[in-house]
N, CA and C of each residue as an Amber inpcrd file, in Angstrom:
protein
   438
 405.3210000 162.3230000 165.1090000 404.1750000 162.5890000 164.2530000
 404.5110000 163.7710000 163.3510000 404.4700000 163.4590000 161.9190000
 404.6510000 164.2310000 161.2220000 403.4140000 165.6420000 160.9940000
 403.2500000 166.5270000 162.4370000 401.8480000 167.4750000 161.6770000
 402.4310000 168.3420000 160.7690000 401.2320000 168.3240000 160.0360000
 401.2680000 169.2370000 158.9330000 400.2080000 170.1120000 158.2080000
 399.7900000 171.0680000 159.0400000 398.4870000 171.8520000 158.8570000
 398.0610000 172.5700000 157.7150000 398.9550000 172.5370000 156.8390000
 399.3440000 173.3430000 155.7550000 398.5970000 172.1980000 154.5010000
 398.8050000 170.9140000 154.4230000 398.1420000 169.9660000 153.5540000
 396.5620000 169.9410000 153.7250000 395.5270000 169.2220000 152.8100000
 394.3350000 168.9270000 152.6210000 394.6970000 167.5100000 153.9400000
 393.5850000 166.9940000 154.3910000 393.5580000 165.9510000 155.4730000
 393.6690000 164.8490000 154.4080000 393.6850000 164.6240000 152.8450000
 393.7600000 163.1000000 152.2170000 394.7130000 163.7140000 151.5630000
 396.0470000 164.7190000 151.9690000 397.2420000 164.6220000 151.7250000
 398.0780000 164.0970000 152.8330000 397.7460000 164.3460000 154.1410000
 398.2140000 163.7650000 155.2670000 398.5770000 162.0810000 155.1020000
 399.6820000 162.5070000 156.1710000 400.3050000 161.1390000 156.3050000
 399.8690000 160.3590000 157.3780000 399.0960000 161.0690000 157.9850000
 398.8220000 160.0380000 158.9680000 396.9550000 160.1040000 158.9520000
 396.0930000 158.9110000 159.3240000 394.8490000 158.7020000 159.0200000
 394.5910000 158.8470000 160.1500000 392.5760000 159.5560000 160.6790000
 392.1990000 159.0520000 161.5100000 390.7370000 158.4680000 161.4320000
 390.2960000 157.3650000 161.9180000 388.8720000 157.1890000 161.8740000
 388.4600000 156.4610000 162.9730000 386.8460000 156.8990000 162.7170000
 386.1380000 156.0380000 164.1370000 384.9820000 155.0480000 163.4320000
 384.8360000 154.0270000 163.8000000 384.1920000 153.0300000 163.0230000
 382.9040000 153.0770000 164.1230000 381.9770000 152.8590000 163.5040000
 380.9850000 152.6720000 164.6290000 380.0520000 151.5390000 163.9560000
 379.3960000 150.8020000 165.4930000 378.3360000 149.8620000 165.1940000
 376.9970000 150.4370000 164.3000000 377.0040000 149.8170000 162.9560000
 376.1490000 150.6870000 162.6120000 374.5110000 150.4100000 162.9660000
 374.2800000 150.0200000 163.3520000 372.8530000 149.6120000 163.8440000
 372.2830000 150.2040000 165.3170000 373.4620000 150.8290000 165.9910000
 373.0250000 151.4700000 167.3640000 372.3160000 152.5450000 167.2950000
 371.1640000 152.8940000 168.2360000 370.7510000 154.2090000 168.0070000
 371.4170000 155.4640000 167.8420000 370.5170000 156.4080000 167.2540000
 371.6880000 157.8820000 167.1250000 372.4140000 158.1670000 168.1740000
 371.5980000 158.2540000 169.4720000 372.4490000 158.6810000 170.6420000
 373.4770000 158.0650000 171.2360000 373.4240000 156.3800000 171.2510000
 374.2520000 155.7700000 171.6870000 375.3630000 155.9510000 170.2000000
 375.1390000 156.2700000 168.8860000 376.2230000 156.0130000 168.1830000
 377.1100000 157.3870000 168.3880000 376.6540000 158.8540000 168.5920000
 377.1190000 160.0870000 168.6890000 377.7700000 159.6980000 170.0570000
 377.7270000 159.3070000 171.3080000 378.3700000 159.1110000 171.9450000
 379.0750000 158.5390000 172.2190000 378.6080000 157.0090000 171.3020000
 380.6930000 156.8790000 171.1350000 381.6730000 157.2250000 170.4280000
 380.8200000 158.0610000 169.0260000 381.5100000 158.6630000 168.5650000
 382.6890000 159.8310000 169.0180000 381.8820000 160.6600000 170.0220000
 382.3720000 162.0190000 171.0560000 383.5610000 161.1980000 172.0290000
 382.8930000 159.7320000 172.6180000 384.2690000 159.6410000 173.6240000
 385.3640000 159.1620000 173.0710000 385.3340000 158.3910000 171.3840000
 386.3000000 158.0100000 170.7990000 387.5470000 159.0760000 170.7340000
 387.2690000 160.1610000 170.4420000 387.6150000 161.6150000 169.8480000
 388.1070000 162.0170000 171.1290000 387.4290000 161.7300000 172.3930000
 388.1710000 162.1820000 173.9510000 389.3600000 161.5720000 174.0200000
 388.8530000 160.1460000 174.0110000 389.6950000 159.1130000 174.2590000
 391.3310000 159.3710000 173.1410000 390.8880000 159.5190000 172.0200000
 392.1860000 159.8220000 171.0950000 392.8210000 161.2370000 171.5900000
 392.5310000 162.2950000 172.1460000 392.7910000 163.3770000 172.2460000
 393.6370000 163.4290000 173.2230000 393.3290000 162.6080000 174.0960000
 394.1020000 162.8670000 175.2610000 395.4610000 161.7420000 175.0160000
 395.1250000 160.8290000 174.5580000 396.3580000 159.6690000 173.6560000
 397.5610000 160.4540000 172.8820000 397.2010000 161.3180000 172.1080000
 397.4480000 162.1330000 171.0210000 397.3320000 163.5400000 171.0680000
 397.7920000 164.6200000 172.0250000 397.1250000 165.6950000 171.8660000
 397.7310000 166.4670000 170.7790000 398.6080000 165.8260000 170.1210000
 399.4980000 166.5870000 168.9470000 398.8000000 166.8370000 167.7790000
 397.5630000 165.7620000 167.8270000 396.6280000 165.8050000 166.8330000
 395.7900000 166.6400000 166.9040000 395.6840000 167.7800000 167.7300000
 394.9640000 169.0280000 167.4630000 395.6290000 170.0490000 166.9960000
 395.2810000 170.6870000 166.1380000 395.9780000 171.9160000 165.9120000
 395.4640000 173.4730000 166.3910000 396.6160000 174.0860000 166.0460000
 396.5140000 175.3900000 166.9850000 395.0510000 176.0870000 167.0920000
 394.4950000 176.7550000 168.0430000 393.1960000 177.7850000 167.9510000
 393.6900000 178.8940000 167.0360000 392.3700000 179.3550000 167.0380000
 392.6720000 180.6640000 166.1190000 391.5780000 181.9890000 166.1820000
 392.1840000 182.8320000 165.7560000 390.4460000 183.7520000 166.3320000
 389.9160000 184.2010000 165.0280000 388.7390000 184.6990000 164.7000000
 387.9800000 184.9690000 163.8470000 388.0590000 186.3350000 163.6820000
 387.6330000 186.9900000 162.5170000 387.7340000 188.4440000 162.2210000
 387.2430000 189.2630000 163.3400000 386.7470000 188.6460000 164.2700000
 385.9680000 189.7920000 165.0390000 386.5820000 189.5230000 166.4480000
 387.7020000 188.8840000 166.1940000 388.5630000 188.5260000 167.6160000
 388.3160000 187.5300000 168.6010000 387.6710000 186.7200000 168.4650000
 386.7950000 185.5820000 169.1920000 387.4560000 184.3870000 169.1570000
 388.2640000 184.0780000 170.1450000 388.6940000 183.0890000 170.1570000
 387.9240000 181.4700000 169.6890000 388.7180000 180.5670000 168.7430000
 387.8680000 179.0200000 168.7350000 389.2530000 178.1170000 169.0920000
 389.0190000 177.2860000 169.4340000 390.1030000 176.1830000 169.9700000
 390.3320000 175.0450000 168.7110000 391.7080000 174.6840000 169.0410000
 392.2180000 173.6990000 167.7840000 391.2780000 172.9870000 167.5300000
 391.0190000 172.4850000 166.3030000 390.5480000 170.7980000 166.1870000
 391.6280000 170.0320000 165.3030000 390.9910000 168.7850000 164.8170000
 392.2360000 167.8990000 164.8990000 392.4830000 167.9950000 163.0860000
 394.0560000 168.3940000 163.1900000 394.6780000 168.7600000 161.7480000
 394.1660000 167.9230000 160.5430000 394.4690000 166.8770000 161.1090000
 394.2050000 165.5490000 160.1120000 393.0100000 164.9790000 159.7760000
 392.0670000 165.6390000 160.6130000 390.4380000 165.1960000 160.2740000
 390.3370000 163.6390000 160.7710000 388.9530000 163.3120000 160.6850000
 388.7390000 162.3630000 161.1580000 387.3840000 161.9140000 160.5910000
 387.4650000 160.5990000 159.8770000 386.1210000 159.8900000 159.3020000
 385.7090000 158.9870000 159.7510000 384.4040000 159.2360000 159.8850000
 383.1630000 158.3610000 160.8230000 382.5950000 157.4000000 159.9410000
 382.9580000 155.7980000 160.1950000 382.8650000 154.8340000 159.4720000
 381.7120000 153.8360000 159.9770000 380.8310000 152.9840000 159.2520000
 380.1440000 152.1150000 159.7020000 380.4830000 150.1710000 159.5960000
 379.3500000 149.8700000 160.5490000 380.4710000 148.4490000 160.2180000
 379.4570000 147.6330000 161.2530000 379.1730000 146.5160000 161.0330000
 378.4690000 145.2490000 161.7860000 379.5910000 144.9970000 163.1510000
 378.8740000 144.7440000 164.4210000 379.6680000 144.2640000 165.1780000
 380.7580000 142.9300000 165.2860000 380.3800000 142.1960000 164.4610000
 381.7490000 141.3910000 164.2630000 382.8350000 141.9750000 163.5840000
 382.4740000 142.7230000 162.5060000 383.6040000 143.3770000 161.4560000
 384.4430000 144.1830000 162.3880000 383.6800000 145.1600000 163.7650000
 384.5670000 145.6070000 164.9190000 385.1800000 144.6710000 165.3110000
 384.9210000 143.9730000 165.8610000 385.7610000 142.6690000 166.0950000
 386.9930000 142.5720000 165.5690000 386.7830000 141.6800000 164.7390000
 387.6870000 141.3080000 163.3320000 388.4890000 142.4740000 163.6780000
 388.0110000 144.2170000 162.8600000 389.1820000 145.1740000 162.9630000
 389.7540000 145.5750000 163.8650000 389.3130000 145.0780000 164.9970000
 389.7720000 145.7370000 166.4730000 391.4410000 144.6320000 166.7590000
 390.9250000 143.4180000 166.2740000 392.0840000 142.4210000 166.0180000
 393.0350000 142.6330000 165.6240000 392.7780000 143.2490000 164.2150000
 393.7870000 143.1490000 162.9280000 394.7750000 144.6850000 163.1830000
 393.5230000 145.5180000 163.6130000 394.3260000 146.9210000 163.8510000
 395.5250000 146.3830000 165.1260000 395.4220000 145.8570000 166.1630000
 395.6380000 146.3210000 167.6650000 397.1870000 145.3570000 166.8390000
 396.8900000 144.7880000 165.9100000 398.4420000 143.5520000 165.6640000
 399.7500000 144.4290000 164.5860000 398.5020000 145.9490000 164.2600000
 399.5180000 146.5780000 163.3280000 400.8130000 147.7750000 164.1980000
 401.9850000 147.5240000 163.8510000 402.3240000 148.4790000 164.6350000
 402.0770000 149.7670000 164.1110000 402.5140000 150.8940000 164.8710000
 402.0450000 152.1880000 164.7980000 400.5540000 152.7950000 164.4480000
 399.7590000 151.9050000 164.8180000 398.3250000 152.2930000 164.8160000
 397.9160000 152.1910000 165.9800000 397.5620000 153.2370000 166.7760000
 396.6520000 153.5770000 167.9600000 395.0450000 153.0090000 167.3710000
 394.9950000 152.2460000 168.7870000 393.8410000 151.5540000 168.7810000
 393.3060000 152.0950000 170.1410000 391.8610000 153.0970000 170.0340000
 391.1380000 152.8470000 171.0440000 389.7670000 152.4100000 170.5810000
 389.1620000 151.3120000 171.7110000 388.0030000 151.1800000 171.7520000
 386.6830000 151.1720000 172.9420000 385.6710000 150.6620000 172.2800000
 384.5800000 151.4060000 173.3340000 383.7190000 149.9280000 173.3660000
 384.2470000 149.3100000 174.4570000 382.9750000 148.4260000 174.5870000
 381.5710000 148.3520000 174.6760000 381.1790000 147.0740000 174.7180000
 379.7810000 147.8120000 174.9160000 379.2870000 148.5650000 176.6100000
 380.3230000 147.1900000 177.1420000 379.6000000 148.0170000 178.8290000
 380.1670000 149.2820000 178.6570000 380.6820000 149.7480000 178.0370000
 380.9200000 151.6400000 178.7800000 379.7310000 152.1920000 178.1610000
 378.5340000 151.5940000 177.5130000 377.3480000 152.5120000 177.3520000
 376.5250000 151.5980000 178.2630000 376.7150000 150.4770000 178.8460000
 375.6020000 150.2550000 179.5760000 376.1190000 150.5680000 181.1890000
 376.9690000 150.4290000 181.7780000 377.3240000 150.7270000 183.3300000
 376.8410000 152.5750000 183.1280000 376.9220000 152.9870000 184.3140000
 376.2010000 154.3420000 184.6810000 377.4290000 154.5110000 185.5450000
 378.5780000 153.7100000 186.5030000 379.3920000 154.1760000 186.9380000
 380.8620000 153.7080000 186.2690000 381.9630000 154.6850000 186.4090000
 382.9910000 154.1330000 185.7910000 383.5730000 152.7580000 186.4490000
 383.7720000 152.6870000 187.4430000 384.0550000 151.6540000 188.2430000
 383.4680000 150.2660000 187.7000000 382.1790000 150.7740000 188.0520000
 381.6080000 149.0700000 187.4540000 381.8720000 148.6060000 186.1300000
 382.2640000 149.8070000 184.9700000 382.5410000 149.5590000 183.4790000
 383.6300000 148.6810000 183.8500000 384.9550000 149.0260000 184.4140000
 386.4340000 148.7110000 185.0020000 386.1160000 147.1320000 185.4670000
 385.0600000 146.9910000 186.3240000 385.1130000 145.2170000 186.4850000
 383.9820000 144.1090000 185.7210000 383.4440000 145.3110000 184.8800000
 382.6690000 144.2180000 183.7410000 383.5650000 143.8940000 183.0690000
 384.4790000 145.4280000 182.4020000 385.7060000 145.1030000 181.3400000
 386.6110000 143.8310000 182.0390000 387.1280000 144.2080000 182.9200000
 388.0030000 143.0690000 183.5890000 387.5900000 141.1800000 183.5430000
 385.6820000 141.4880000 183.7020000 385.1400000 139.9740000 183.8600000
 384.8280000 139.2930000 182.4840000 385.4170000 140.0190000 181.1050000
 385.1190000 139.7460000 180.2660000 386.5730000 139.1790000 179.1420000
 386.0860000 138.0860000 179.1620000 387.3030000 137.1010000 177.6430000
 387.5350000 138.1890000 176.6440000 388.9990000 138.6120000 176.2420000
 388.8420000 139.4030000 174.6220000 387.6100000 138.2990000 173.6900000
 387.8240000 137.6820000 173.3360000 387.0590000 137.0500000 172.3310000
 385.5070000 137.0860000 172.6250000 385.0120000 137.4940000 174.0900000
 383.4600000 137.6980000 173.8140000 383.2370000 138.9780000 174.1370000
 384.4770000 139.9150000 174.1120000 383.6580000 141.2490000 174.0340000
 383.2730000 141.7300000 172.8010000 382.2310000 142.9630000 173.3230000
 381.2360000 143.6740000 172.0060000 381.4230000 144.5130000 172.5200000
 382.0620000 145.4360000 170.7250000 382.6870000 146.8900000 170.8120000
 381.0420000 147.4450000 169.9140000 381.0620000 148.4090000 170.4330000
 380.2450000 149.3400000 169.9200000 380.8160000 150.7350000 169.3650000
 382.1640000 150.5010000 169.2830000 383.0950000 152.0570000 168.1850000
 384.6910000 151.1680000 168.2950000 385.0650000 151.7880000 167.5760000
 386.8160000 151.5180000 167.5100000 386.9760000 152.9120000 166.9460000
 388.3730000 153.3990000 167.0570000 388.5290000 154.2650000 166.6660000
 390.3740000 153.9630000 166.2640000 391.0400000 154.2570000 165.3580000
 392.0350000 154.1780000 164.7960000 392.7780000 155.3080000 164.0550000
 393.7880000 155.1320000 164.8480000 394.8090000 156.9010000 164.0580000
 396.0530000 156.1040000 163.5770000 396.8480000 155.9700000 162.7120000
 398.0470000 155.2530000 162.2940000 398.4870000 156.2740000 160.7390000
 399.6290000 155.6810000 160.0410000 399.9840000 155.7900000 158.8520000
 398.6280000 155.5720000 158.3530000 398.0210000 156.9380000 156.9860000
 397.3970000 156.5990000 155.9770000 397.4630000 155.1720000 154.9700000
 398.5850000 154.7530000 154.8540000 398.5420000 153.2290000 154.1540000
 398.0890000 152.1420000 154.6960000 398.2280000 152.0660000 156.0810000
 398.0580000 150.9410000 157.2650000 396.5520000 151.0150000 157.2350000
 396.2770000 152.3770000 158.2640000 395.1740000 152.5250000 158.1880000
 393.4570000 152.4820000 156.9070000 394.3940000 152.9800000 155.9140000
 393.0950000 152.7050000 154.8040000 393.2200000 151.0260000 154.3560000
 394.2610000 150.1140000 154.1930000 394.2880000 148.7050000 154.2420000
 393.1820000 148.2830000 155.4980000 393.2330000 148.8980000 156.4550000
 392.2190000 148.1900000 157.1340000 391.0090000 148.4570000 156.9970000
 390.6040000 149.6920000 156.7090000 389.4530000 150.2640000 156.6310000
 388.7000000 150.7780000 155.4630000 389.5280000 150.5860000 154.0690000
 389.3850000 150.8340000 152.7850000 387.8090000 150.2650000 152.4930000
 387.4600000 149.5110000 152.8850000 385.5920000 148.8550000 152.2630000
 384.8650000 149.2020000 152.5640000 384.9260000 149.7980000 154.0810000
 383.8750000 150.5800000 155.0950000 383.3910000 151.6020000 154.7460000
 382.1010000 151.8350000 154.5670000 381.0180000 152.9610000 153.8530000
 381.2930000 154.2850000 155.2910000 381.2160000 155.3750000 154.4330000
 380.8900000 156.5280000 155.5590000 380.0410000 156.2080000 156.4270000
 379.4010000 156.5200000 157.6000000 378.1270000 156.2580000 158.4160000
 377.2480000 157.1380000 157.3490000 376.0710000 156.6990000 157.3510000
 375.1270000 157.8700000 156.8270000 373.7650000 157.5830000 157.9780000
């Protein structure tokens, strides 16, 4: 991974974004937004950059060099991109089904995920870090969330 903390994030070479269902409530959409960002972090921890302290000596902890844009999108279009991304190489694909907002234990998420066909699951976020070219080809039409 080429970091480079020193560039604007739409000089970077490498993209990151999280697509979300746009029709879910705020809370369920902020939270998959937050575990997308877990989920990539720990995938990727190169993608944070260094902490730093403030004039008054106060430590704050890295965040991620390259930034990251929060995208909206109908649940099939997740679909569809969850497809098209997972077939590109060098694009990290994580996603968030829907059972990981409806199970309450991890376990049971683990054998809904398991009891379920790729083709009838429903993602409620994707999230995608790859090359800026790859990545905006896939995601170039998709409106900011507002």
């Amino acid at each position: 991974m080429d970091v480079r903390t020193d560039l604007s994030t739409r000089q970077a070479k490498l993209k990151w974004v999280i697509v979300v269902d746009e029709v879910l409530p705020a809370g369920r959409l902020v939270n998959a937004a937050a575990c997308m960002a877990a989920s990539v972090g720990r995938e990727l921890p190169e993608l944070v950059g260094p902490g730093g302290a403030d004039a008054s000596g106060a430590d704050h902890p890295g965040l991620p060099w390259a930034g990251c844009s929060v995208l909206a999108a109908d649940a099939d279009t997740l679909r569809e991109l969850r497809g098209k991304a997972a077939a590109k190489e060098g694009v990290l694909v994580v996603d968030m089904p829907e059972a990981a907002q409806t199970a309450r234990i991890y376990d049971q998420y683990l054998e809904l995920l398991a009891g379920t066909k790729g083709e009838d699951m429903v993602y409620t976020a994707i999230s995608l870090v790859g090359p800026r070219n790859a990545v905006d080809r896939l995601v170039g039409r998709l409106p900011l969330l507002r």
